[in-house]
Amino acid sequence: MSNDSHVHCGTSIHHPTECADEQHEGGSLDLAPLRECIAQAVRDVKSKTPLAQSFTNFVTINLVANAQLAAGGTAAMSFLPDDVIDTAAISGADYINVGTLLPFYKDALPQIARAFHKNGHRWVLDPVAAGIGKTRTEILRAFRAAPPTIVRGNASEIIALATMWGLISPDEASRPAGVESVDDVDAAVGPAKKLAQFLADAAPDHQAAVAVSGAVDLVTDGAQVYRLPGGSALMAKITGAGCSLGGVTATYLAVAEPLTAALAASLLYNRAGEIAEAKAEGPGSFQVHLLDALWNLTPEQVSSSPITVG
Amino acid sequence: MSNDSHVHCGTSIHHPTECADEQHEGGSLDLAPLRECIAQAVRDVKSKTPLAQSFTNFVTINLVANAQLAAGGTAAMSFLPDDVIDTAAISGADYINVGTLLPFYKDALPQIARAFHKNGHRWVLDPVAAGIGKTRTEILRAFRAAPPTIVRGNASEIIALATMWGLISPDEASRPAGVESVDDVDAAVGPAKKLAQFLADAAPDHQAAVAVSGAVDLVTDGAQVYRLPGGSALMAKITGAGCSLGGVTATYLAVAEPLTAALAASLLYNRAGEIAEAKAEGPGSFQVHLLDALWNLTPEQVSSSPITVG
Amino acid sequence: MSNDSHVHCGTSIHHPTECADEQHEGGSLDLAPLRECIAQAVRDVKSKTPLAQSFTNFVTINLVANAQLAAGGTAAMSFLPDDVIDTAAISGADYINVGTLLPFYKDALPQIARAFHKNGHRWVLDPVAAGIGKTRTEILRAFRAAPPTIVRGNASEIIALATMWGLISPDEASRPAGVESVDDVDAAVGPAKKLAQFLADAAPDHQAAVAVSGAVDLVTDGAQVYRLPGGSALMAKITGAGCSLGGVTATYLAVAEPLTAALAASLLYNRAGEIAEAKAEGPGSFQVHLLDALWNLTPEQVSSSPITVG
């Protein structure tokens, strides 16, 4: 556990908010300031209905939009570079998810990423299925020169992306991939931190985050590592829990700093998953209750959810 | 309020129905004949299960199809011109929605519109995000030479389309755009009427309509303006309420005149939204109850919903 | 009724299981061994969570994935040949559905089918809207040289495909098409058997099946014909019941022989449809209950559902 990290969620270039600095007692990290930033992000999304634009896969595009709306934001989905770049001028943050690629994405996605980079526009990447398919690999490699602000994926995807970008040694990259578990999230700690540091170095304000989804979620800004237990096993029995979490992360990124946004979205999903599981009779009703819970959860319920540091 | 318009919903070229002419009492418009046309359209869709084909966006394509089925119709979705034009030979009306454009749409959509125009095939246009993106603007401009039978959109989209087509002066076009509200619908009254008149002039039977969605919906055939209060604020908290309303409008257009079709679809949605909101615990359950209500509402419940004239 | 067919569901090349041979009593076919194979397939999917990859239409892609997950499997959706072929190396079976074609599918789909054929990779074809559109016809014709393991469609689609492939005479092909009914399923018995025989001849292990959806579903391996009554009329009032049944058939094909897989999927859907209809208040809640029922049904409930032979 470290006590030398600093939380400045109040410096959003998009919607400034003021959150107190963290305090230390007996050497332990006081999460109260961070929790207040998280509550503020949830509150701001509900009151400001920020637009987050998505370039996302066809399987879960509807759930991504509905989850962003349920969290309180506004959604717009686009694929043509002229559409995406025009819309980004009025969106607080963007989301790119590389599932279900079409041929023209090979040129379109790098072009869009370069435009975001040039304009200092913040965006969230979900490197779905990183490592599978030549075209996907080329696209993900191209993002290295115009990187996102937040990457959200499962452990295998985070490790694969960090490997593609040359951020970790072949030894670190050789872990077994493809299965989500607590062990996998643990295996991704090092790659996630290095990835977050790389993203922060490339960001105009040097702020970035990486979120690794698993039985216990992991979020890091490159310095501190946060673990978020909870959620529901039924999340893996509907399609798009991870994709829509990425979209909601972009919604929070429209009003908050990367670390706050990544934590807020993951905590919201963990809490909503628990509520939905308690009410569900299967994955069909689980998804319905999940969207209802995303809508009904209060800023305080989200920000008081379990977080452990280190 | 005007008493010189005439309602002839019984002259559908697709599925003739007989509705009485309107009557006037004390100079006020008697809506009873129009309401009977609306009831007949709802009844005909339930009994004839007409096919309405859609070329629509990927975000809400599933909801469009499910809403058309819930209203009693049949759905088919296509994107290739050869598919669309083949299917149009057996569909009662078509729906084109310009969200989530792909590169080939730039040629495909004008080609499809020209084929519909040549064949006198009736269709509904949803000019989603009109004004954003060079490709979308080119496509929407091309539709001027082969226009739809009905346009349905929010106030900003209707104003943007009327501006693109040179139907309103720059002064009328300079209203603030992008937010849906009663004021916006009011701002769109003039553009909507001019657009409807333009569509009617281009239609083989000189019948057309424009529907503007907002807190109070507005429908016009270019002569008379109808306002439809009611509905639910939760409509804006799910993705696709407007898109699927456009699809259901095409379903009704397969069996009824444009004005009747536009009114029937908007009334159905207002009523269904109210029922769904009363039962919902959030946007997830709202969408489920909305589809159930679209299915369960009777022709009389739809046709007796509030309409004000002028 | 025939008593000379043999059931060997235990010879799956993917996940061997052992099922007893059928027995005959008084000349009638004993379905007990087949039912045990079906129960085993349902059990294996729940315990092994096999991956079935889909190249499917945009309307119902979400429901296909959610249905596969609800049945106990894992889903992956792809469109680029490099993606699909890479993923097929780790998937137990694949699913191709030719709805909502895009221009590049004309080359991509035949290329993918050839790769599956070369690798002996098993896949399910849903020939959606067979007979409509020049591009669709070209693609379906190309599949003749690299055929699927199972074809699932409605009667019109099965007849259209058998006609395209020259498997039936023009006389058999001249039946009225486009409406699903018991009569249509009856009209498809001959074409379905010939199609299944053709698929079996092309399969490395000479096993294949054809499933025809209707009020009473029909499944054949080319020798025996099985009829599966039951299900729900509401299936036709949501979009994607057929598409997702095709996807779930691929999920079962990942662990079982073609005949077993086709029967298991259709029985699961019939039973789930009945449960969902009893709970539903319309098509919105029907879909929610359907996914819950796919998840909750036991292997024994599925395998004991009504089957008639001949």
Tab-separated table of N, CA and C in Angstrom, chain B residues 5-93:
chain	number	residue	atom	x	y	z
B	5	SER	N	-59.632	21.926	-44.206
B	5	SER	CA	-58.882	20.746	-44.660
B	5	SER	C	-59.829	19.561	-44.818
B	6	HIS	N	-59.431	18.620	-45.579
B	6	HIS	CA	-60.272	17.449	-45.824
B	6	HIS	C	-59.507	16.162	-45.531
B	7	VAL	N	-60.164	15.266	-44.895
B	7	VAL	CA	-59.543	13.998	-44.526
B	7	VAL	C	-60.107	12.899	-45.407
B	8	HIS	N	-59.250	12.250	-46.140
B	8	HIS	CA	-59.668	11.133	-46.992
B	8	HIS	C	-58.769	9.942	-46.722
B	9	CYS	N	-58.844	9.434	-45.511
B	9	CYS	CA	-57.931	8.337	-45.190
B	9	CYS	C	-58.309	7.078	-45.938
B	10	GLY	N	-59.492	7.078	-46.557
B	10	GLY	CA	-59.987	5.870	-47.211
B	10	GLY	C	-59.410	5.616	-48.586
B	11	THR	N	-58.449	6.420	-49.015
B	11	THR	CA	-57.993	6.296	-50.393
B	11	THR	C	-56.607	5.660	-50.506
B	12	SER	N	-56.225	4.905	-49.491
B	12	SER	CA	-54.910	4.261	-49.560
B	12	SER	C	-54.769	3.456	-50.843
B	13	ILE	N	-53.674	3.676	-51.523
B	13	ILE	CA	-53.436	2.897	-52.736
B	13	ILE	C	-53.059	1.454	-52.406
B	14	HIS	N	-52.720	1.226	-51.155
B	14	HIS	CA	-52.270	-0.115	-50.786
B	14	HIS	C	-53.406	-0.980	-50.261
B	15	HIS	N	-54.091	-0.488	-49.278
B	15	HIS	CA	-55.154	-1.265	-48.653
B	15	HIS	C	-56.339	-0.327	-48.445
B	16	PRO	N	-57.201	-0.183	-49.416
B	16	PRO	CA	-58.297	0.792	-49.316
B	16	PRO	C	-59.141	0.575	-48.062
B	17	THR	N	-59.445	1.632	-47.377
B	17	THR	CA	-60.383	1.588	-46.261
B	17	THR	C	-61.355	2.733	-46.477
B	18	GLU	N	-62.470	2.648	-45.836
B	18	GLU	CA	-63.470	3.711	-46.010
B	18	GLU	C	-63.672	4.455	-44.703
B	19	CYS	N	-63.349	5.714	-44.714
B	19	CYS	CA	-63.550	6.549	-43.539
B	19	CYS	C	-64.416	7.727	-43.961
B	20	ALA	N	-65.281	8.122	-43.051
B	20	ALA	CA	-66.177	9.238	-43.358
B	20	ALA	C	-65.417	10.551	-43.440
B	21	ASP	N	-65.947	11.487	-44.208
B	21	ASP	CA	-65.356	12.821	-44.258
B	21	ASP	C	-65.566	13.515	-42.929
B	22	GLU	N	-64.763	14.498	-42.697
B	22	GLU	CA	-64.920	15.260	-41.461
B	22	GLU	C	-66.176	16.122	-41.524
B	23	GLN	N	-66.634	16.493	-40.376
B	23	GLN	CA	-67.794	17.384	-40.281
B	23	GLN	C	-67.429	18.589	-39.440
B	24	HIS	N	-68.115	19.680	-39.664
B	24	HIS	CA	-67.820	20.903	-38.904
B	24	HIS	C	-69.021	21.286	-38.070
B	25	GLU	N	-68.764	21.678	-36.840
B	25	GLU	CA	-69.835	22.183	-35.967
B	25	GLU	C	-69.353	23.475	-35.357
B	26	GLY	N	-70.038	24.561	-35.623
B	26	GLY	CA	-69.659	25.849	-35.060
B	26	GLY	C	-68.277	26.301	-35.496
B	27	GLY	N	-67.873	25.867	-36.683
B	27	GLY	CA	-66.581	26.342	-37.204
B	27	GLY	C	-65.387	25.552	-36.693
B	28	SER	N	-65.577	24.692	-35.678
B	28	SER	CA	-64.427	23.951	-35.161
B	28	SER	C	-64.270	22.651	-35.942
B	29	LEU	N	-63.037	22.180	-35.965
B	29	LEU	CA	-62.748	20.964	-36.712
B	29	LEU	C	-63.248	19.751	-35.937
B	30	ASP	N	-64.044	18.939	-36.577
B	30	ASP	CA	-64.495	17.703	-35.940
B	30	ASP	C	-63.451	16.632	-36.208
B	31	LEU	N	-62.825	16.156	-35.147
B	31	LEU	CA	-61.757	15.169	-35.320
B	31	LEU	C	-62.280	13.740	-35.443
B	32	ALA	N	-63.585	13.561	-35.293
B	32	ALA	CA	-64.128	12.198	-35.281
B	32	ALA	C	-63.781	11.403	-36.543
B	33	PRO	N	-63.901	11.984	-37.735
B	33	PRO	CA	-63.564	11.184	-38.924
B	33	PRO	C	-62.078	10.796	-38.956
B	34	LEU	N	-61.245	11.742	-38.550
B	34	LEU	CA	-59.818	11.457	-38.521
B	34	LEU	C	-59.515	10.365	-37.494
B	35	ARG	N	-60.172	10.456	-36.352
B	35	ARG	CA	-59.960	9.437	-35.315
B	35	ARG	C	-60.423	8.059	-35.817
B	36	GLU	N	-61.483	8.031	-36.621
B	36	GLU	CA	-61.937	6.747	-37.142
B	36	GLU	C	-60.908	6.195	-38.137
B	37	CYS	N	-60.296	7.092	-38.923
B	37	CYS	CA	-59.225	6.635	-39.827
B	37	CYS	C	-58.066	6.043	-39.041
B	38	ILE	N	-57.733	6.710	-37.934
B	38	ILE	CA	-56.623	6.234	-37.098
B	38	ILE	C	-56.951	4.859	-36.521
B	39	ALA	N	-58.156	4.721	-35.990
B	39	ALA	CA	-58.564	3.415	-35.441
B	39	ALA	C	-58.500	2.335	-36.523
B	40	GLN	N	-58.932	2.720	-37.733
B	40	GLN	CA	-58.927	1.755	-38.831
B	40	GLN	C	-57.496	1.336	-39.194
B	41	ALA	N	-56.586	2.282	-39.178
B	41	ALA	CA	-55.182	1.960	-39.492
B	41	ALA	C	-54.610	0.987	-38.465
B	42	VAL	N	-54.893	1.242	-37.184
B	42	VAL	CA	-54.386	0.362	-36.128
B	42	VAL	C	-54.985	-1.036	-36.287
B	43	ARG	N	-56.278	-1.059	-36.588
B	43	ARG	CA	-56.996	-2.333	-36.802
B	43	ARG	C	-56.431	-3.090	-38.010
B	44	ASP	N	-56.213	-2.360	-39.094
B	44	ASP	CA	-55.710	-3.004	-40.317
B	44	ASP	C	-54.322	-3.603	-40.124
B	45	VAL	N	-53.475	-2.900	-39.385
B	45	VAL	CA	-52.134	-3.444	-39.150
B	45	VAL	C	-52.242	-4.739	-38.354
B	46	LYS	N	-53.107	-4.747	-37.347
B	46	LYS	CA	-53.258	-5.961	-36.525
B	46	LYS	C	-53.819	-7.128	-37.339
B	47	SER	N	-54.716	-6.837	-38.296
B	47	SER	CA	-55.342	-7.934	-39.046
B	47	SER	C	-54.572	-8.325	-40.307
B	48	LYS	N	-53.865	-7.355	-40.908
B	48	LYS	CA	-53.189	-7.642	-42.185
B	48	LYS	C	-51.690	-7.891	-42.050
B	49	THR	N	-51.116	-7.650	-40.872
B	49	THR	CA	-49.675	-7.814	-40.631
B	49	THR	C	-48.846	-7.362	-41.832
B	50	PRO	N	-48.969	-6.095	-42.237
B	50	PRO	CA	-48.258	-5.627	-43.431
B	50	PRO	C	-46.735	-5.590	-43.224
B	51	LEU	N	-46.022	-5.841	-44.295
B	51	LEU	CA	-44.563	-5.758	-44.249
B	51	LEU	C	-44.111	-4.328	-44.502
B	52	ALA	N	-43.295	-3.792	-43.594
B	52	ALA	CA	-42.599	-2.528	-43.825
B	52	ALA	C	-41.112	-2.814	-43.708
B	53	GLN	N	-40.362	-2.466	-44.742
B	53	GLN	CA	-38.933	-2.744	-44.761
B	53	GLN	C	-38.156	-1.545	-44.219
B	54	SER	N	-37.049	-1.816	-43.517
B	54	SER	CA	-36.236	-0.740	-42.960
B	54	SER	C	-34.777	-0.824	-43.392
B	55	PHE	N	-34.226	0.355	-43.688
B	55	PHE	CA	-32.774	0.571	-43.858
B	55	PHE	C	-32.457	1.515	-42.719
B	56	THR	N	-31.965	0.980	-41.620
B	56	THR	CA	-31.886	1.798	-40.409
B	56	THR	C	-30.580	1.582	-39.658
B	57	ASN	N	-30.366	2.386	-38.629
B	57	ASN	CA	-29.078	2.363	-37.921
B	57	ASN	C	-28.913	1.114	-37.052
B	58	PHE	N	-27.656	0.820	-36.728
B	58	PHE	CA	-27.313	-0.405	-36.008
B	58	PHE	C	-27.609	-0.335	-34.507
B	59	VAL	N	-27.786	0.861	-34.002
B	59	VAL	CA	-27.993	1.014	-32.562
B	59	VAL	C	-29.360	0.483	-32.164
B	60	THR	N	-30.368	0.827	-32.965
B	60	THR	CA	-31.747	0.580	-32.554
B	60	THR	C	-32.503	-0.301	-33.542
B	61	ILE	N	-31.766	-0.967	-34.430
B	61	ILE	CA	-32.406	-1.780	-35.471
B	61	ILE	C	-33.280	-2.876	-34.866
B	62	ASN	N	-32.838	-3.430	-33.731
B	62	ASN	CA	-33.617	-4.485	-33.088
B	62	ASN	C	-34.924	-3.928	-32.530
B	63	LEU	N	-34.865	-2.761	-31.920
B	63	LEU	CA	-36.081	-2.164	-31.357
B	63	LEU	C	-37.046	-1.752	-32.465
B	64	VAL	N	-36.516	-1.263	-33.585
B	64	VAL	CA	-37.385	-0.908	-34.716
B	64	VAL	C	-38.180	-2.137	-35.149
B	65	ALA	N	-37.490	-3.249	-35.354
B	65	ALA	CA	-38.174	-4.476	-35.786
B	65	ALA	C	-39.168	-4.944	-34.733
B	66	ASN	N	-38.752	-4.967	-33.479
B	66	ASN	CA	-39.651	-5.442	-32.429
B	66	ASN	C	-40.862	-4.532	-32.255
B	67	ALA	N	-40.676	-3.235	-32.439
B	67	ALA	CA	-41.812	-2.312	-32.320
B	67	ALA	C	-42.782	-2.509	-33.477
B	68	GLN	N	-42.254	-2.724	-34.680
B	68	GLN	CA	-43.137	-2.980	-35.827
B	68	GLN	C	-43.934	-4.269	-35.620
B	69	LEU	N	-43.269	-5.294	-35.089
B	69	LEU	CA	-43.960	-6.549	-34.800
B	69	LEU	C	-44.991	-6.355	-33.685
B	70	ALA	N	-44.628	-5.583	-32.658
B	70	ALA	CA	-45.549	-5.376	-31.538
B	70	ALA	C	-46.778	-4.588	-31.975
B	71	ALA	N	-46.606	-3.702	-32.942
B	71	ALA	CA	-47.762	-2.958	-33.459
B	71	ALA	C	-48.648	-3.851	-34.325
B	72	GLY	N	-48.118	-5.003	-34.714
B	72	GLY	CA	-48.901	-5.946	-35.495
B	72	GLY	C	-48.372	-6.199	-36.890
B	73	GLY	N	-47.366	-5.456	-37.296
B	73	GLY	CA	-46.818	-5.586	-38.643
B	73	GLY	C	-45.752	-6.651	-38.764
B	74	THR	N	-45.083	-6.662	-39.920
B	74	THR	CA	-43.975	-7.570	-40.178
B	74	THR	C	-42.763	-6.720	-40.543
B	75	ALA	N	-41.571	-7.194	-40.180
B	75	ALA	CA	-40.357	-6.403	-40.381
B	75	ALA	C	-39.368	-7.112	-41.289
B	76	ALA	N	-38.634	-6.331	-42.084
B	76	ALA	CA	-37.495	-6.845	-42.848
B	76	ALA	C	-36.488	-5.716	-42.908
B	77	MET	N	-35.233	-6.032	-42.638
B	77	MET	CA	-34.177	-5.034	-42.624
B	77	MET	C	-33.149	-5.364	-43.692
B	78	SER	N	-32.773	-4.383	-44.526
B	78	SER	CA	-31.819	-4.637	-45.603
B	78	SER	C	-30.969	-3.401	-45.847
B	79	PHE	N	-29.779	-3.628	-46.444
B	79	PHE	CA	-28.845	-2.546	-46.722
B	79	PHE	C	-28.341	-2.531	-48.157
B	80	LEU	N	-28.244	-3.704	-48.779
B	80	LEU	CA	-27.792	-3.748	-50.169
B	80	LEU	C	-28.918	-3.272	-51.077
B	81	PRO	N	-28.618	-2.383	-52.047
B	81	PRO	CA	-29.679	-1.937	-52.951
B	81	PRO	C	-30.449	-3.077	-53.610
B	82	ASP	N	-29.768	-4.140	-54.021
B	82	ASP	CA	-30.530	-5.229	-54.673
B	82	ASP	C	-31.500	-5.899	-53.698
B	83	ASP	N	-31.083	-6.054	-52.445
B	83	ASP	CA	-31.970	-6.578	-51.413
B	83	ASP	C	-33.153	-5.650	-51.168
B	84	VAL	N	-32.830	-4.388	-50.960
B	84	VAL	CA	-33.862	-3.409	-50.587
B	84	VAL	C	-34.896	-3.274	-51.701
B	85	ILE	N	-34.408	-3.188	-52.923
B	85	ILE	CA	-35.332	-2.949	-54.047
B	85	ILE	C	-36.168	-4.201	-54.330
B	86	ASP	N	-35.565	-5.379	-54.202
B	86	ASP	CA	-36.329	-6.626	-54.337
B	86	ASP	C	-37.420	-6.711	-53.270
B	87	THR	N	-37.051	-6.418	-52.042
B	87	THR	CA	-38.006	-6.551	-50.934
B	87	THR	C	-39.100	-5.500	-51.021
B	88	ALA	N	-38.753	-4.305	-51.542
B	88	ALA	CA	-39.754	-3.235	-51.663
B	88	ALA	C	-40.902	-3.646	-52.582
B	89	ALA	N	-40.640	-4.614	-53.451
B	89	ALA	CA	-41.702	-5.075	-54.349
B	89	ALA	C	-42.819	-5.783	-53.577
B	90	ILE	N	-42.491	-6.275	-52.368
B	90	ILE	CA	-43.521	-6.958	-51.574
B	90	ILE	C	-43.825	-6.232	-50.261
B	91	SER	N	-43.217	-5.064	-50.037
B	91	SER	CA	-43.490	-4.330	-48.791
B	91	SER	C	-44.504	-3.227	-49.053
B	92	GLY	N	-45.317	-2.936	-48.041
B	92	GLY	CA	-46.336	-1.912	-48.187
B	92	GLY	C	-45.773	-0.512	-48.123
B	93	ALA	N	-44.674	-0.343	-47.403
B	93	ALA	CA	-43.986	0.940	-47.291
B	93	ALA	C	-42.601	0.659	-46.731
